[in-house]
Short mmCIF file of C-alpha atoms in Angstrom, two decimals:
data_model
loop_
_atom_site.label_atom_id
_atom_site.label_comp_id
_atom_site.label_asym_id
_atom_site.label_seq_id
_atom_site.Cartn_x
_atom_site.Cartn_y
_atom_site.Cartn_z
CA UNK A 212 44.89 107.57 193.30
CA UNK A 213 41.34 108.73 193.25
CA UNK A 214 38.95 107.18 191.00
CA UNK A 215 37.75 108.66 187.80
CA UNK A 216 34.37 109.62 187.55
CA UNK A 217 32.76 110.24 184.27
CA UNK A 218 31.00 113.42 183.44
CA UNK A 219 28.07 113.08 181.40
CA UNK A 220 28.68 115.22 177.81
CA UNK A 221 26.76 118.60 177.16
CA UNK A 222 24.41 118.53 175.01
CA UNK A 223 24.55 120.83 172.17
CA UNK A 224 21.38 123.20 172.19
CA UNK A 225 19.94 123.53 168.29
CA UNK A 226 20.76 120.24 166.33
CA UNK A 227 19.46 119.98 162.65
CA UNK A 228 20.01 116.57 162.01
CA UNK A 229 19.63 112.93 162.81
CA UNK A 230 21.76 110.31 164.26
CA UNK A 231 22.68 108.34 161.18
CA UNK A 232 25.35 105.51 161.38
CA UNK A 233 28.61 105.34 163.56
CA UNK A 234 30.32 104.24 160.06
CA UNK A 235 30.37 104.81 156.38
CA UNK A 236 29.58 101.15 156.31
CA UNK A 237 26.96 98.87 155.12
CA UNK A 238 26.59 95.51 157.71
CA UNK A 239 24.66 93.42 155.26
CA UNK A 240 27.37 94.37 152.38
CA UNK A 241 24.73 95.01 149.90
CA UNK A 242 24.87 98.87 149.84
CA UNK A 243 28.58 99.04 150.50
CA UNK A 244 30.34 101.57 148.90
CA UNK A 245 34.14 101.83 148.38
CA UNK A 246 34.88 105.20 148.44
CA UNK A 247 38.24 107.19 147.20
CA UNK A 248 41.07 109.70 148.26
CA UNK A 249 44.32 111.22 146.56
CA UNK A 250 47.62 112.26 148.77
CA UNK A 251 48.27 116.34 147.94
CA UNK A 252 50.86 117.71 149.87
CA UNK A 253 51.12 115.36 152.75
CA UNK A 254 47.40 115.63 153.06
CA UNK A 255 44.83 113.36 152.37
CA UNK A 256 41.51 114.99 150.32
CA UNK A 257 38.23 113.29 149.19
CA UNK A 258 36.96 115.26 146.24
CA UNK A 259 33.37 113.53 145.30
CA UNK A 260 30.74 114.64 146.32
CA UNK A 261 28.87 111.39 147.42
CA UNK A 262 31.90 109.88 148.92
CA UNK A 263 31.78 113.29 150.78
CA UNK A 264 28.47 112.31 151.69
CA UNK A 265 29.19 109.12 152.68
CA UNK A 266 32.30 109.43 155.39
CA UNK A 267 30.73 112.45 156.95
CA UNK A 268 27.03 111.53 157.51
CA UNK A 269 28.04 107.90 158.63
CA UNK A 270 30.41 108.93 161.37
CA UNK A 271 31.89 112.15 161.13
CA UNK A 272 35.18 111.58 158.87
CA UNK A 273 37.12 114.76 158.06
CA UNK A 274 36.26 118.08 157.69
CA UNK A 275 35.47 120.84 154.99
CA UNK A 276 37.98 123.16 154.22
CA UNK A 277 36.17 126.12 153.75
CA UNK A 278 33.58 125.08 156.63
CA UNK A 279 33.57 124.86 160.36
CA UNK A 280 33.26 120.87 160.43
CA UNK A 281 30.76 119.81 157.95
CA UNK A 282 31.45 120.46 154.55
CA UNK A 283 28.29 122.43 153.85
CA UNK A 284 29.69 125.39 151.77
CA UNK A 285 28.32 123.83 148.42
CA UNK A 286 25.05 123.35 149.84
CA UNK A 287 21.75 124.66 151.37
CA UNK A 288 22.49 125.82 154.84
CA UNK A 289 20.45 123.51 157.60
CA UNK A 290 18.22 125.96 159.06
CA UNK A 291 16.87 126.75 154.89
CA UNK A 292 16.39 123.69 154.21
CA UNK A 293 14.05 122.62 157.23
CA UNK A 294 12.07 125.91 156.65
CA UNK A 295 11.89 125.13 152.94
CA UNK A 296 11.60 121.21 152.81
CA UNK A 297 8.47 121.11 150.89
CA UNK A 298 10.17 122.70 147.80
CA UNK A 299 12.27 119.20 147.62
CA UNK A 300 14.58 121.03 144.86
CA UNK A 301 18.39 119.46 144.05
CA UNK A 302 19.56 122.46 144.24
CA UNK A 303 21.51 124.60 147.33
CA UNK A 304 19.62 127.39 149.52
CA UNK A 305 21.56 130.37 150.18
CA UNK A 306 20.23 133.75 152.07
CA UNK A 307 20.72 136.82 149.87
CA UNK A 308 23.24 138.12 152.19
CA UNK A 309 25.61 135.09 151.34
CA UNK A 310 24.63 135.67 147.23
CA UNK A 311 25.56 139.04 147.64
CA UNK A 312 29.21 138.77 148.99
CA UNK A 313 30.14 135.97 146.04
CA UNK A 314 28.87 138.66 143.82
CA UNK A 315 31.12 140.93 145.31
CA UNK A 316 33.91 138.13 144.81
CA UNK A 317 33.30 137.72 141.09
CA UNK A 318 33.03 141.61 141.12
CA UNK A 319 36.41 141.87 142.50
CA UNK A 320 37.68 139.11 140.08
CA UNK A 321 36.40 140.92 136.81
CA UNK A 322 38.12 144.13 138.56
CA UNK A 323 41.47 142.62 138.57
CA UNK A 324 41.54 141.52 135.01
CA UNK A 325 40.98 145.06 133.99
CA UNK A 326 37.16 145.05 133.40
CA UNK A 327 36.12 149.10 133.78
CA UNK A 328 32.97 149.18 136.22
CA UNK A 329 30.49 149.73 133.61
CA UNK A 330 31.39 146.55 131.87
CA UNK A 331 31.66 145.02 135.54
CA UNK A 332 28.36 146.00 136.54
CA UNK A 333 26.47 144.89 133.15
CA UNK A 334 27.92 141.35 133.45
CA UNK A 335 27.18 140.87 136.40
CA UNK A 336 23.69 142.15 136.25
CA UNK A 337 23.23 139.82 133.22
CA UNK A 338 24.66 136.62 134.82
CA UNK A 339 22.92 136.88 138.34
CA UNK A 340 19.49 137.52 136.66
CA UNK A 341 16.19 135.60 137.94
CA UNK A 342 15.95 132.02 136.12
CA UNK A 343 13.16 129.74 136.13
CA UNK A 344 13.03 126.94 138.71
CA UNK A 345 13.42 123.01 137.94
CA UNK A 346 10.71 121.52 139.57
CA UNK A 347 9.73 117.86 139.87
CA UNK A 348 7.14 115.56 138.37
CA UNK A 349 4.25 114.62 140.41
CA UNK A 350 6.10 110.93 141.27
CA UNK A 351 8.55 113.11 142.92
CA UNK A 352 11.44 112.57 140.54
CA UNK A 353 12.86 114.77 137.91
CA UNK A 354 12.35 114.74 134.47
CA UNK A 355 15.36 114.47 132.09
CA UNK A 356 16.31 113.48 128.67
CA UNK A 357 14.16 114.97 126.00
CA UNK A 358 10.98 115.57 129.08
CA UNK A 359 12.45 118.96 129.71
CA UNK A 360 9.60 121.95 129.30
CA UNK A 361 9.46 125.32 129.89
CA UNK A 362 7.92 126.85 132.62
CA UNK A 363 6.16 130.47 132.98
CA UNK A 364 7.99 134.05 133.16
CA UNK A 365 7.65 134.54 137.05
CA UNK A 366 7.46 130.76 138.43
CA UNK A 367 9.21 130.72 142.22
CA UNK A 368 8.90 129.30 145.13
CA UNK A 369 7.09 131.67 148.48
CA UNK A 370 6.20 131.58 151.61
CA UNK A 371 5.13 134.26 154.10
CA UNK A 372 6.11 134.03 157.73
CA UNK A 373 5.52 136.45 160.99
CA UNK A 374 8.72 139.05 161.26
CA UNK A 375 7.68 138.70 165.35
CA UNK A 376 7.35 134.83 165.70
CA UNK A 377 9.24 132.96 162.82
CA UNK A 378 7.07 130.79 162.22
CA UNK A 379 7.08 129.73 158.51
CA UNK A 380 4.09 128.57 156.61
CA UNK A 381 3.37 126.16 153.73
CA UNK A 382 4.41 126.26 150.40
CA UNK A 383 1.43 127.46 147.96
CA UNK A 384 -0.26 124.69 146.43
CA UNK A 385 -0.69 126.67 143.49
CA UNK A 386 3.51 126.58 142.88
CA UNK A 387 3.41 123.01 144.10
CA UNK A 388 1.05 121.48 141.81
CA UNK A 389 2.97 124.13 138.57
CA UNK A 390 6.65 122.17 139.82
CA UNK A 391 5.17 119.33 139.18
CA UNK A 392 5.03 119.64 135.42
CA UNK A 393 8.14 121.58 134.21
CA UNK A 394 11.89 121.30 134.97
CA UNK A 395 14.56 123.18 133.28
CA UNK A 396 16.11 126.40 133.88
CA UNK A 397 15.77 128.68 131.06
CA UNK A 398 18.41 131.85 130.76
CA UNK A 399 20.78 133.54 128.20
CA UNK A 400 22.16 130.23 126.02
CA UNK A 401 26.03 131.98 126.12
CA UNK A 402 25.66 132.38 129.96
CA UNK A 403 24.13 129.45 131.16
CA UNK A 404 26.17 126.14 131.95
CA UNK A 405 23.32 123.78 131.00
CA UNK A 406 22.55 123.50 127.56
CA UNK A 407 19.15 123.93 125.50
CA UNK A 408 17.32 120.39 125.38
CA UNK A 409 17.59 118.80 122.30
CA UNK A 410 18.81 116.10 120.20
CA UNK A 411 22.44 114.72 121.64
CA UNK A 412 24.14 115.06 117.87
CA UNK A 413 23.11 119.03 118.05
CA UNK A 414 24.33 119.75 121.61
CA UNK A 415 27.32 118.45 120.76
CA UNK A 416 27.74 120.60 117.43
CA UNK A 417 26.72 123.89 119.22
CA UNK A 418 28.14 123.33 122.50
CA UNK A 419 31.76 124.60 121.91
CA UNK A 420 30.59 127.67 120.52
CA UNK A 421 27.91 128.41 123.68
CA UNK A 422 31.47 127.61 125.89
CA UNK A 423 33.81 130.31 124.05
CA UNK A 424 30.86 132.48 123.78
CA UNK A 425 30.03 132.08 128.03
CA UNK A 426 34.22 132.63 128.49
CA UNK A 427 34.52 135.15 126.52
CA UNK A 428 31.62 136.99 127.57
CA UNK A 429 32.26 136.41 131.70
CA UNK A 430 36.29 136.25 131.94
CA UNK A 431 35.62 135.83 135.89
CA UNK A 432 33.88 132.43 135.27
CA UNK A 433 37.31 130.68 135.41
CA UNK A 434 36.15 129.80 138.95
CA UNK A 435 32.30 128.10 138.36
CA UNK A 436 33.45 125.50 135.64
CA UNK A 437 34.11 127.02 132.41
CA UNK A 438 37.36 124.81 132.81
CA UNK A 439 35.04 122.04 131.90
CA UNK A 440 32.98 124.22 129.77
CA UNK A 441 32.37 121.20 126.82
CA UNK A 442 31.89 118.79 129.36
CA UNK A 443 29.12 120.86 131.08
CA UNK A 444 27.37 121.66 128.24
CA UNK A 445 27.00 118.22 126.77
CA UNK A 446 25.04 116.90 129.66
CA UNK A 447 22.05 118.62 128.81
CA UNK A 448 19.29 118.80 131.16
CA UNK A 449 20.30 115.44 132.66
CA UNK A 450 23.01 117.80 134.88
CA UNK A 451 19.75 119.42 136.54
CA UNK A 452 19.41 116.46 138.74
CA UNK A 453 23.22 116.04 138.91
CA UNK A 454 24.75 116.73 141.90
CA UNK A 455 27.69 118.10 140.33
CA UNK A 456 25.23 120.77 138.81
CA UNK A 457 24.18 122.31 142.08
CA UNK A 458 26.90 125.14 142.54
CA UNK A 459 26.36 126.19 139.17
CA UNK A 460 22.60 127.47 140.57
CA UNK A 461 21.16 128.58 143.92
CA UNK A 462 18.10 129.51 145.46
CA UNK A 463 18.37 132.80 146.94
CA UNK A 464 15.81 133.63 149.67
CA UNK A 465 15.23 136.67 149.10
CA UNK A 466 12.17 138.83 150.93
CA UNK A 467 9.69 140.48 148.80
CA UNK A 468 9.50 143.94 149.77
CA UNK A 469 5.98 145.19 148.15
CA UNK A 470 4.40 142.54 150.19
CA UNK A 471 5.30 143.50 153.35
CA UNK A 472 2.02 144.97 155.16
CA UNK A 473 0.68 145.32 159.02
CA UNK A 474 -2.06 142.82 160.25
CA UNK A 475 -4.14 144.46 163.53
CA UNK A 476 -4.39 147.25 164.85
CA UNK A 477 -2.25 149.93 164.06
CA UNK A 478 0.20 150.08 168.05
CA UNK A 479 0.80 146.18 166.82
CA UNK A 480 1.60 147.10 163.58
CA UNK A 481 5.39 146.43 163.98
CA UNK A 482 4.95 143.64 165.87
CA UNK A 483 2.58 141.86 163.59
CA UNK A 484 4.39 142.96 160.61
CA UNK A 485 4.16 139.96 157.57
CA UNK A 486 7.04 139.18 154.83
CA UNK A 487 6.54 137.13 152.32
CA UNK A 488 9.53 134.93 151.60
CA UNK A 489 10.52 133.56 147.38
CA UNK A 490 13.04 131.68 146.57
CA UNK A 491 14.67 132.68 143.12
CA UNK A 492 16.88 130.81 140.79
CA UNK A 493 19.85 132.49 140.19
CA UNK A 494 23.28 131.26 138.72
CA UNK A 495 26.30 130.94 140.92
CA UNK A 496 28.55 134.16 140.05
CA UNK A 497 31.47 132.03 142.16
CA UNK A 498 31.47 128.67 143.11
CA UNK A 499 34.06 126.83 145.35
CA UNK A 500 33.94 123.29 145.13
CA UNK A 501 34.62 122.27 148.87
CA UNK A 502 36.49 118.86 149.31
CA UNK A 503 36.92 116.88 152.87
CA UNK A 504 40.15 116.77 154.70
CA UNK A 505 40.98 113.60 156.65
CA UNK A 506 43.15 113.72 159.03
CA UNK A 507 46.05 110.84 158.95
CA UNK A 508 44.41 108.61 161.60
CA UNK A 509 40.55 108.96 160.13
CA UNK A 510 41.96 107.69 156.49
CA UNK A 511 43.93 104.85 157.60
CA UNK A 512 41.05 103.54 160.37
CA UNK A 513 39.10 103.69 157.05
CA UNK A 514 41.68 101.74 155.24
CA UNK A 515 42.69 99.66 157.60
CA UNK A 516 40.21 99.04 159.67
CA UNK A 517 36.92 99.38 157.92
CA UNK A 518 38.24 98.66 154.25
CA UNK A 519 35.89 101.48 152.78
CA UNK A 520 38.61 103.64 151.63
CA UNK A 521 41.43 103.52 148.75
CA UNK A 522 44.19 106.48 149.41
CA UNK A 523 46.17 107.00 145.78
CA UNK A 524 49.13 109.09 145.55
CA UNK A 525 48.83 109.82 141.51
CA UNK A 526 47.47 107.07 140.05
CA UNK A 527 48.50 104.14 142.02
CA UNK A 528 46.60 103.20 144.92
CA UNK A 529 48.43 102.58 148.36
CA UNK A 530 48.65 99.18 150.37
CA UNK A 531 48.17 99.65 154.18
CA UNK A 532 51.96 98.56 154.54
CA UNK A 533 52.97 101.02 152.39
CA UNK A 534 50.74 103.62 153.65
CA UNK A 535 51.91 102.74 157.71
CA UNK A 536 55.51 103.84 156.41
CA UNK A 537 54.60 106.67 154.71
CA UNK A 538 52.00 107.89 157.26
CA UNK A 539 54.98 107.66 159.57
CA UNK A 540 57.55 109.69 157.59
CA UNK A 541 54.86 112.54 157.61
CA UNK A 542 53.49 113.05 161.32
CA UNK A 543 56.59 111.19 163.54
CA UNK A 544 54.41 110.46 165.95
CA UNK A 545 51.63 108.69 164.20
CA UNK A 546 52.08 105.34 165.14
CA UNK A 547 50.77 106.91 168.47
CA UNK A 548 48.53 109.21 167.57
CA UNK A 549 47.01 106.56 165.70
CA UNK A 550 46.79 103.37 168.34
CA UNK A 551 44.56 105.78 170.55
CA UNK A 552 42.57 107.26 167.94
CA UNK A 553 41.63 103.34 167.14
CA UNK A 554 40.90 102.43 170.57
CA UNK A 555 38.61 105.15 170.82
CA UNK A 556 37.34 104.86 167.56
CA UNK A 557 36.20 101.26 168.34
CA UNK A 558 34.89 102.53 172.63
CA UNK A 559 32.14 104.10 170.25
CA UNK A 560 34.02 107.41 170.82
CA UNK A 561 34.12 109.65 167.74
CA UNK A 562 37.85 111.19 168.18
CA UNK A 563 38.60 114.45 166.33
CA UNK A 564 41.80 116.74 166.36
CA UNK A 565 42.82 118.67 169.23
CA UNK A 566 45.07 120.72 167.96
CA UNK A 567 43.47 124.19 168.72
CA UNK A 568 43.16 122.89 172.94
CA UNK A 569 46.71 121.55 172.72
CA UNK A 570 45.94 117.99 172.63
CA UNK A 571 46.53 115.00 170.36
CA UNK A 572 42.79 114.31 170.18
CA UNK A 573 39.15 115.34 170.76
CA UNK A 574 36.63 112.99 172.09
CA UNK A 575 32.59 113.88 171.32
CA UNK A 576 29.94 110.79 171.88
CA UNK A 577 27.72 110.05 168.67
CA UNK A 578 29.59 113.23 166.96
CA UNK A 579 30.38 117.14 167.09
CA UNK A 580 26.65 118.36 165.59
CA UNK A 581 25.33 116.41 169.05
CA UNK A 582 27.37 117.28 172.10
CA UNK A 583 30.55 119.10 172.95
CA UNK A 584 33.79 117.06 173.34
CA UNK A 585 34.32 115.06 176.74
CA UNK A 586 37.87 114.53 176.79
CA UNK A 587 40.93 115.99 175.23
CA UNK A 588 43.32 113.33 174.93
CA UNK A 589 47.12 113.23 175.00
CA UNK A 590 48.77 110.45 173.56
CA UNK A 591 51.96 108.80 174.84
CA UNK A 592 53.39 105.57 173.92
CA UNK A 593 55.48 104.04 177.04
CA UNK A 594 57.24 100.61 177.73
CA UNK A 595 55.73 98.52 180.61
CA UNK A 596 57.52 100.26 183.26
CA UNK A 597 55.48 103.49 181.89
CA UNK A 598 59.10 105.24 181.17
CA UNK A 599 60.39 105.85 177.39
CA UNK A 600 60.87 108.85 175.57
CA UNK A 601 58.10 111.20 175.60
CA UNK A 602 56.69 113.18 172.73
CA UNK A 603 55.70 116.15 175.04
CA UNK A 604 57.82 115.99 178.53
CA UNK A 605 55.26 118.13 180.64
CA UNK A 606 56.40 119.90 183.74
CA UNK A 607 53.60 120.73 187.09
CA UNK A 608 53.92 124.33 185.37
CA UNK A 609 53.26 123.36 182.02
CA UNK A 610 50.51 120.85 183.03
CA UNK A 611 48.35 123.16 185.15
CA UNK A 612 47.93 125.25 182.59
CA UNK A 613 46.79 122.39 179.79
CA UNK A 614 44.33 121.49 182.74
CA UNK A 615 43.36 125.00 183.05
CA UNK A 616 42.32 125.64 179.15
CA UNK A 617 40.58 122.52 179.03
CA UNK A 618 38.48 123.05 182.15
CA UNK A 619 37.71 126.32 180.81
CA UNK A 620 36.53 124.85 177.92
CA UNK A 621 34.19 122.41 179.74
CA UNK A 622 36.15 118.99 179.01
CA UNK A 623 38.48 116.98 180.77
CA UNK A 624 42.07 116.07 180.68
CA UNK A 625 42.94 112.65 180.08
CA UNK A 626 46.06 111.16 179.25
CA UNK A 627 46.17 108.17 177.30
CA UNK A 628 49.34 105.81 177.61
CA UNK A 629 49.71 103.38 174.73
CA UNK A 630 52.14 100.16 176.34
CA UNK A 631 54.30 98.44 174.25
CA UNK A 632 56.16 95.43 175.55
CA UNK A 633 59.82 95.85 176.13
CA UNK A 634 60.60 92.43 173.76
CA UNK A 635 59.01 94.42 171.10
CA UNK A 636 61.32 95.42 168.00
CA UNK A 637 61.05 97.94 165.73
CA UNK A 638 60.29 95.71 162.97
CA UNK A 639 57.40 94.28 164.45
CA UNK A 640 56.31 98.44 164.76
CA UNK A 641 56.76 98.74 161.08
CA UNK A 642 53.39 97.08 160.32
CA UNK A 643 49.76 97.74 161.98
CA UNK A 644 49.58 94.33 163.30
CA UNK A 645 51.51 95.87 166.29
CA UNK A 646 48.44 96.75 167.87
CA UNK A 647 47.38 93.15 168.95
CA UNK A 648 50.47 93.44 171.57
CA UNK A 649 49.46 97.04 172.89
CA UNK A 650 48.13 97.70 176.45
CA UNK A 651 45.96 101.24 177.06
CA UNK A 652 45.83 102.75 180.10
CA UNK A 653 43.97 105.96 180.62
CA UNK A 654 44.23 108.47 183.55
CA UNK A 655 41.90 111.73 183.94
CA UNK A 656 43.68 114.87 185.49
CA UNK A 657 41.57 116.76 187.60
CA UNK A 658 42.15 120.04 189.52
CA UNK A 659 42.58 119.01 193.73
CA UNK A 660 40.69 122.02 195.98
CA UNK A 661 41.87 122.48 198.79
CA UNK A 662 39.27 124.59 200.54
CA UNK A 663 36.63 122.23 198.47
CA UNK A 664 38.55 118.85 200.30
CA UNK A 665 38.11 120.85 203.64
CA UNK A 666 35.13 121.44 203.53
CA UNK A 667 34.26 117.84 202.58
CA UNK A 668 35.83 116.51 205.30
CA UNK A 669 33.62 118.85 207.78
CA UNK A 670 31.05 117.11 207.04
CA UNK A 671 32.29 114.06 208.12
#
């Protein structure tokens, strides 16, 4: 048998973000954080937004379900906020273009519940209307409570850049010292989720009739949080430095088209042609709230093996016993899916589903944003004479071809074999501690050349 050898992993060309931990753990214990998912339909879902935070920034955990990988469909894309990380606003930056189509989503929404286009069109013009930007004191922080002021008519946020070279410049002083006074974003009172400052005793008299008067008003704003409508407007201006107030308002880069003008002569004037970028409050015509999806290994190496995770199905929480057994009743194979996604997870490997390559597993080093996967891993748990029954029996036919879409797909095949010993029972399986008796062995498939072994052997 020829000996492995191991392929460096491809670096990923445009990365927009920094190494942070290998796990959603603190060492020291003093900024731990226990963090909390439910059981829906055989699937387990994290739903806050900081424990969100916390599993995928500190090693990758789960993905969104209405993004790629990261869950980053509530918030500013990555490539806004570096250009725009002076504004140092708590709220998400969106292009125009991606504004536009969840217009055109509410739009369709008020269509369907038999809104004629005239009343569709003023609505919508009257809800997506310019608001004034929170800004932030000059100690950086926001103001709340009863510290809320307003700010001018035609306060925003601009920048002009080169349409030739990209390059983006500073954010005007004159808007940056202005943010640092004011915060609180001023619109129609029976459109806008956050509530007039004021006393707490008279937001709480007049915010039930702001709610029915918002519903009423915008039938399509079932969908950004008129469910909660007296809970949102009780918080005041305190929910402008919530996070749970961001999808309710966006910054929309939008280009301002008056200042758009040629610098040079006039056979550069295309090329040298200068936009000046805003950014303008607007409200969210249709939020999504975006929760992470772990798969079954990722929550119960969080359970189990880190302890930063409580699963509940309802309102009881799990034990680790009880969620091995269930776990198992799910996926059938989990027991072995699981053993190799822990001795990967604990190489320093950060395993991810392989499902669309046809393999158990995906392994990246430090994490997907990084470098493309290595290895795509299939799992097989075998007694020590490497025979037992096999989740997925491959034939020379059937294994060429796994070897071929991986290759194409610049990785490697490697097939991991969890050992069990042949005294071990199946009650000894039913519980985690299993693990301290398994063996792994791993074993790369490569591809044999002929013509390339040949030629090798010439030049001997």
């Amino acid at each position: 048998m020829a000996e492995a050898v191991f392929h460096p992993p491809r670096r990923k060309r445009r990365v927009f973000e920094t190494y942070d931990a290998p796990f959603p753990v603190d060492v020291g214990g003093k900024d731990f954080r226990m963090c909390r998912a439910e059981i829906i339909n055989n699937n387990v879902i994290v739903r806050n937004p900081e424990d969100i935070e916390q599993l995928y920034n500190k090693g990758y955990f789960g993905k969104g379900i209405l993004s790629r990988s990261r869950p980053v469909h509530s918030i500013s894309e990555p490539s806004l906020v570096t250009k725009w990380q002076g504004a140092n606003i708590n709220m998400p930056i969106i292009t125009s273009k991606k504004y536009q189509r969840r217009v055109q989503w509410a739009k369709s929404i008020l269509q369907e519940q038999g809104f004629d286009d005239g009343s569709v069109t003023r609505i919508l013009e009257n809800y997506t209307k310019p608001l004034e930007l929170p800004l932030l004191k000059e100690d950086g922080t926001e103001p709340t409570g009863n510290n809320c002021n307003r700010m001018g008519p035609n306060t925003e946020l601009s920048r002009q850049s080169s349409t030739d070279t990209g390059n983006v410049g500073a954010l005007s002083a004159e808007n940056q010292n202005a943010g640092c006074k004011q915060a609180r974003l001023e619109g129609d009172p029976a459109c806008a989720p956050v509530a007039v400052c004021g006393s707490k005793e008279q937001q709480q008299g007049d915010s039930k009739e702001r709610a029915e008067a918002s519903c009423q008003e915008h039938g399509f704003l079932v969908c950004c949080g008129c469910e909660e409508k007296e809970s949102v407007e009780q918080r005041s201006c305190e929910t402008i430095e919530s996070k749970e107030c961001a999808p309710e308002y966006v910054l929309v880069e939008e280009e301002d088209e008056g200042s758009l003008h040629p610098e040079g002569d006039s056979a550069h004037e295309q090329e040298n042609l200068v936009k000046k970028e805003k950014l303008v409050c607007r409200r969210n015509p249709f939020s999504i709230s975006e929760y992470l999806q772990l798969s079954l290994e990722e929550a119960f190496f969080l359970v189990y093996a880190l302890g930063c995770l409580s699963i509940y199905y309802g309102e009881e929480p799990l034990t680790i016993l009880k969620l091995w057994e269930v776990f198992s009743e799910v996926k059938p194979n989990f027991k072995t899916t699981y053993m190799a996604y822990h001795y990967f997870r604990s190489k320093g490997w950060v395993p991810k589903v392989g499902l669309k390559y046809g393999t158990d597993l995906l392994l990246y080093r430090k994490g997907p944003p990084f470098y493309h996967a290595s290895y795509s891993v299939l799992a097989e748990l075998v007694d020590d004479s490497f025979e037992g029954s096999l989740r997925r029996p491959l034939s020379w036919k059937s294994l060429s071809g796994l070897n071929r879409t991986t290759a194409s797909a610049s990785k490697e095949l490697m097939l991991c074999y969890m050992i069990r010993p042949s005294d071990m029972t199946e009650k000894e399986m039913s519980t985690p501690e299993c693990m301290k008796r398994i063996k792994v062995q791993e074993l790369i498939v490569s591809r044999w050349v002929s013509s390339r072994e040949r030629s090798e052997q010439d030049e001997f």
